[in-house]
Amino acid sequence: MNKIYNPTPDTWVSILERPTKTVNDIEQTVKEIFTAVQKEGDVAVAKYTKQFDGVSFENIEVTAAEIDAAVASLPNDLKEAIALAKANVEKFHEAQKTTRVSVETASGVQCWQEKRPIQKVGLYIPGGTAPLFSTVLMLAVPAKIAGCGEIVLCSPPDKNGNINPAILYAANLCGVTKIIKVGGIQAIAGMTFGTQAIPKVYKIFGPGNQYVTVAKQLATQFGVAIDMPAGPSELLVVADDTAVPAFVASDLLSQAEHGTDSQVILVSTSKTMMDAVENEIQIQLEVLPRKAIAEKAIANSKLIFVENDAVALDLINEYGPEHFIVCTANNDFYVDGIQNAGSVFIGNYTPESAGDYASGTNHTLPTNGYAKNYSGVNLDSFMKSMTFQKISSEGIQNIGKAIEIMADAEGLQAHKNAVSLRLAQIEKDNRI
Amino acid sequence: MNKIYNPTPDTWVSILERPTKTVNDIEQTVKEIFTAVQKEGDVAVAKYTKQFDGVSFENIEVTAAEIDAAVASLPNDLKEAIALAKANVEKFHEAQKTTRVSVETASGVQCWQEKRPIQKVGLYIPGGTAPLFSTVLMLAVPAKIAGCGEIVLCSPPDKNGNINPAILYAANLCGVTKIIKVGGIQAIAGMTFGTQAIPKVYKIFGPGNQYVTVAKQLATQFGVAIDMPAGPSELLVVADDTAVPAFVASDLLSQAEHGTDSQVILVSTSKTMMDAVENEIQIQLEVLPRKAIAEKAIANSKLIFVENDAVALDLINEYGPEHFIVCTANNDFYVDGIQNAGSVFIGNYTPESAGDYASGTNHTLPTNGYAKNYSGVNLDSFMKSMTFQKISSEGIQNIGKAIEIMADAEGLQAHKNAVSLRLAQIEKDNRI
């Protein structure tokens, strides 16, 4: 662990720098697979599934029988846990519904804004060792509340051509309309172009490895929107002497076990707390099943001592953490002042894992400093805002002159003419 | 003009296809300029300003004296028109403010969502023949309402090293914090990396030619967000016999005068109306100053006859127009049913140019079919949504078990441990 004491502001950018990866090699592979899927559709998808997942099978759409089997196989306590988490995620995202914003900006000029669902969305759920059924909840629940008509889920098959039953269970429970056994670049390409088996979608959500990340970036060049650019997961904790070292250590480790490239930072106004957390990390690390992964992430982690809360807040806003845990005597100061963070966890009994699973907030959050300019996934991520205006003959008389003058000044005579014709007609009607 | 009668749905995609451009040549130029600006800062910016705008000068930041001169030079009627437009845009975007969404998802589990401003934003305003001061209003007004701390505006200088006074006037009026005389790729690169004279920003807004469009795309690879992908402007009008042919023609022409690549479509359930509009277009076209441009766009335009409103609506949703004018006997049917459109203009007295300038809605809208998955610029475009959670010891007891079970099922033991440690501590405290 790297301990840093009182870094001067001119060193913050370099201290807080995230490791960058070159993606040039990957880009070529991704482009090739996109071209193949665009041209050959399901044939190409099957080829890459065999190549990357090592399995071949006929029907890549999950059947009702497969879902039934998954439902039957899942232990009851896990079903109950999922139900509780789903209920909380639902409550929080239901509450994000907005109503039409309507304003008569001038007499006879009625303007309003309405949000309407994105009609077709695609959710990508990675496979691998950790079956991320929690991410199914985080994406499918708001998609359903938003009213998206088509909710497609793609996830890679295992060696036997199956998707983890917990993922199938959650997808079915949350109203996913189609589950496809396809992963990686070929899944993203399939949802971008559409194949016989995979529907084309308008927006793709969800995490993934660097191949999936680059594939999602490429998808945006073909008219598809994505939730946000992705990067390794991050946690920054600010803690003073009111924090509990064992809790802080457990939070930093829960971030560290995600991957060797996870970003883990502790900022503290207490050297005693910094040392105590460091000590606790060593103790807890020993017994973790994913010790090998967490150890590497922890080796790159940073413990930063700063003189006071004001400096700490400035430094944290400069970093813009994905997850931000606040355990200090001045929590309100941080909560009020934080400008750049994905999700904020306040107090000793609010571990990051609460937000990862069950508090109700969304765990799909901006990493890599994107908290400065991107929202985490929320209900609005599944909708788009549209505006409407309805102008009466009185209304156009009220604003028409201004439009004519401005259009004229911008040299757009046809724009002016569209108003002049209408004003002339009204004048003519009035004379009759 | 291309007249199409009763096209079958399987032909819609090809009929409605937008012209695509290859940007490969441009991409190389854009990358070179980005590299130069990243390395050499203002020196490179000055070099490209000389190369592309044909002008050299020392201070690229607009001074207070230049703004004063612009204010003094602008005619009063234009100032009054801008004031009226600004007031309406302010009213409509003020109304879009949202309050904190707060939910106790389980007893002791308080979750809330808050929007906070993006701290540094950049607005790009093109130069050229039409000085788009209206776009200054559309971007700077919501940026100011959102509370963005730094609002930087870049616009290319003319041959004398000046920016059009109407742009300076509007920028100053709307609270832009810094105006920089730099345009094109070098402006976008400057705001992406920051130079001595140009501040680095977190999100870039605004229209531009294809060089600016590609530059904005490239900016996203360096951590900057952009408002939306851009394309040529579009208008689709649906009109039946209740419409006024001269009005419809004037609206189609106001779109057509934007550029030779503008997209203009009329959908109608009346062949009489189609022919009348076609006739009116020819009459009005003759007297337009920008006739040469409008003529080319009109030559590529489409007049599509369909049997009834239901078919029309399906076709329009397939297209997803940027601007959508509805002049029919069944306006409510279209307004309720439209799923994909940037902004909707309802009735005979609501020309598109009203929304372009003064109704209050934003004129920065998704083109090229992006109305299917992107919002037009609105207040939220200048903010990001953050979530917060505060869990009490009671709260973690209510949801802790579910988190433990889910973390365990996902194979993330450290996530589980962060909860288990806290639950154990509470149990210990309770025993005392």
XYZ file of C-alpha atoms in Angstrom, chain B residues 160-307:
148
model
C -10.324 40.361 -38.879
C -10.009 38.235 -35.762
C -13.500 39.046 -34.474
C -16.544 37.071 -33.418
C -19.966 38.246 -34.642
C -21.305 40.840 -32.165
C -24.669 39.065 -31.791
C -22.828 35.975 -30.519
C -20.800 38.055 -28.056
C -23.917 39.906 -26.934
C -25.878 36.699 -26.307
C -22.940 34.997 -24.573
C -22.434 37.915 -22.234
C -26.162 38.204 -21.540
C -26.477 34.513 -20.662
C -23.556 34.322 -18.237
C -20.852 32.631 -20.296
C -17.709 32.910 -18.161
C -15.093 32.924 -20.918
C -15.329 33.504 -24.679
C -12.481 32.205 -26.819
C -11.846 33.102 -30.451
C -11.045 29.655 -31.758
C -13.027 27.341 -34.011
C -13.061 23.959 -35.665
C -11.087 20.930 -34.582
C -8.559 23.024 -32.659
C -11.358 24.449 -30.467
C -12.655 20.996 -29.553
C -9.101 19.738 -28.935
C -8.382 22.790 -26.767
C -11.434 22.205 -24.569
C -10.574 18.480 -24.368
C -6.986 18.837 -23.159
C -6.928 22.418 -21.909
C -4.262 24.910 -22.983
C -2.980 28.047 -21.281
C -5.762 30.091 -22.872
C -8.513 27.463 -23.230
C -9.881 25.770 -20.103
C -10.305 21.995 -20.116
C -14.005 21.132 -19.762
C -15.953 18.006 -18.777
C -18.672 18.158 -21.451
C -18.843 19.799 -24.872
C -22.094 20.985 -26.457
C -23.053 22.467 -29.778
C -23.367 22.008 -33.520
C -20.693 22.152 -36.179
C -19.586 20.919 -39.565
C -18.350 17.394 -40.130
C -14.864 18.260 -38.821
C -16.308 19.471 -35.533
C -18.590 16.431 -35.379
C -15.690 14.007 -35.762
C -13.616 16.054 -33.301
C -16.386 15.790 -30.702
C -16.501 12.024 -31.236
C -12.747 11.807 -30.708
C -12.998 13.972 -27.579
C -15.056 11.219 -25.944
C -11.987 8.966 -26.079
C -10.221 11.406 -23.757
C -12.793 11.421 -20.961
C -14.930 14.298 -22.240
C -18.685 13.843 -22.628
C -20.624 15.372 -25.535
C -24.245 16.437 -25.889
C -25.096 13.947 -28.646
C -23.852 12.634 -31.996
C -24.683 15.107 -34.762
C -26.005 14.849 -38.276
C -27.740 17.041 -40.871
C -30.910 18.726 -39.637
C -34.292 17.103 -40.443
C -37.969 17.917 -40.595
C -40.909 15.599 -41.106
C -44.362 17.092 -41.538
C -47.546 15.050 -41.380
C -50.421 16.934 -42.989
C -53.931 16.157 -44.196
C -56.551 18.379 -45.810
C -56.883 20.497 -42.661
C -53.343 21.824 -43.181
C -52.506 25.000 -45.105
C -50.308 24.130 -48.119
C -48.438 27.462 -48.038
C -47.584 27.017 -44.343
C -46.404 23.440 -44.851
C -44.286 24.482 -47.836
C -42.717 27.322 -45.831
C -41.795 24.915 -43.035
C -40.239 22.395 -45.413
C -38.257 25.212 -47.041
C -37.064 26.610 -43.722
C -35.532 23.222 -43.094
C -34.182 22.949 -46.617
C -32.295 26.252 -46.438
C -30.052 24.908 -43.628
C -27.909 22.906 -46.024
C -27.940 20.852 -49.170
C -27.889 17.720 -46.992
C -30.956 18.736 -44.939
C -33.626 16.062 -44.734
C -37.152 17.116 -45.663
C -40.115 14.739 -45.628
C -43.864 15.229 -46.008
C -46.168 12.391 -45.010
C -49.789 12.819 -45.999
C -53.055 10.954 -46.144
C -54.201 13.364 -48.870
C -52.909 13.346 -52.440
C -54.507 16.751 -52.958
C -52.484 18.199 -50.103
C -49.299 16.586 -51.390
C -49.730 18.171 -54.810
C -50.675 21.541 -53.325
C -47.602 21.574 -51.087
C -45.371 20.614 -54.006
C -46.788 23.497 -56.001
C -46.346 25.972 -53.130
C -42.737 24.926 -52.620
C -41.902 25.853 -56.204
C -43.524 29.268 -55.801
C -41.851 30.123 -52.479
C -38.482 28.712 -53.488
C -38.061 31.259 -56.250
C -37.708 34.239 -53.927
C -35.421 32.728 -51.291
C -31.933 34.225 -50.844
C -30.599 30.765 -50.045
C -32.454 29.263 -53.037
C -29.371 27.412 -54.329
C -29.025 25.493 -51.064
C -32.740 24.892 -50.501
C -33.221 23.698 -54.069
C -30.735 20.875 -53.664
C -32.235 19.736 -50.357
C -35.726 19.870 -51.843
C -34.598 17.769 -54.810
C -33.756 14.991 -52.364
C -36.899 15.451 -50.314
C -39.702 12.929 -50.132
C -43.469 13.305 -50.297
C -44.991 10.097 -49.027
C -48.671 9.242 -49.381
C -50.096 6.680 -46.953
C -53.618 5.305 -46.557
